[in-house]
Amino acid sequence: MADAECPECAGKVPLKAGAEEGEIISCPDCGTRLEIASVNPPKVQLAPKVEEDWGE
Ligand SMILES: [Zn+2]
């Protein structure tokens, strides 16, 4: 599985199988919310600050 790099802590952020661009994930190291900018090559960016509920 390919890993993206966290822009906050430079840690590895594994992308789940079936991950899609625009998906919001959390960095396993620092917990920062990240948006998948690209799946191939794997790349993430800081997620925009929103007040939406992502629990679903
Ligand atoms: Zn991080």
Short mmCIF file of C-alpha atoms and ligand atoms in Angstrom, two decimals:
data_model
loop_
_atom_site.label_atom_id
_atom_site.label_comp_id
_atom_site.label_asym_id
_atom_site.label_seq_id
_atom_site.Cartn_x
_atom_site.Cartn_y
_atom_site.Cartn_z
CA MET A 1 0.00 0.00 0.00
CA ALA A 2 1.34 3.39 -0.93
CA ASP A 3 1.76 6.08 1.68
CA ALA A 4 1.28 9.80 1.34
CA GLU A 5 3.30 12.26 3.38
CA CYS A 6 1.67 14.40 6.05
CA PRO A 7 2.32 18.11 5.36
CA GLU A 8 2.11 18.79 9.09
CA CYS A 9 4.53 16.27 10.59
CA ALA A 10 6.05 14.64 7.50
CA GLY A 11 4.88 11.29 8.78
CA LYS A 12 3.59 8.51 6.59
CA VAL A 13 -0.13 8.55 5.92
CA PRO A 14 -1.36 5.24 4.51
CA LEU A 15 -4.17 5.50 2.02
CA LYS A 16 -6.85 2.90 2.37
CA ALA A 17 -7.74 0.69 -0.54
CA GLY A 18 -10.48 2.41 -2.47
CA ALA A 19 -9.50 5.84 -1.18
CA GLU A 20 -10.67 8.66 -3.42
CA GLU A 21 -9.58 12.19 -4.09
CA GLY A 22 -11.30 14.65 -1.82
CA GLU A 23 -11.71 12.14 0.98
CA ILE A 24 -10.93 13.41 4.47
CA ILE A 25 -8.61 11.27 6.56
CA SER A 26 -6.59 11.80 9.72
CA CYS A 27 -2.85 11.57 10.08
CA PRO A 28 -2.06 8.55 12.28
CA ASP A 29 0.87 10.40 13.82
CA CYS A 30 -0.42 13.91 14.59
CA GLY A 31 -4.14 13.53 14.04
CA THR A 32 -4.32 16.41 11.59
CA ARG A 33 -7.27 16.23 9.23
CA LEU A 34 -6.06 15.73 5.71
CA GLU A 35 -7.75 15.78 2.35
CA ILE A 36 -6.60 13.32 -0.28
CA ALA A 37 -5.31 15.50 -3.10
CA SER A 38 -4.25 12.60 -5.27
CA VAL A 39 -4.42 8.84 -5.01
CA ASN A 40 -1.78 8.02 -7.58
CA PRO A 41 0.74 9.25 -6.73
CA PRO A 42 -0.45 9.33 -3.12
CA LYS A 43 -0.61 12.90 -1.90
CA VAL A 44 -2.53 14.67 0.85
CA GLN A 45 -3.03 18.27 1.83
CA LEU A 46 -4.38 19.97 4.92
CA ALA A 47 -8.14 19.65 4.96
CA PRO A 48 -10.14 22.86 4.81
CA LYS A 49 -11.60 23.82 8.15
CA VAL A 50 -15.26 22.97 8.15
CA GLU A 51 -17.82 22.46 10.84
CA GLU A 52 -19.52 19.58 9.16
CA ASP A 53 -20.11 16.29 10.87
CA TRP A 54 -18.04 13.58 9.23
CA GLY A 55 -19.29 10.84 11.49
CA GLU A 56 -21.26 9.08 8.80
ZN ZN B 1 0.90 14.23 10.66
#
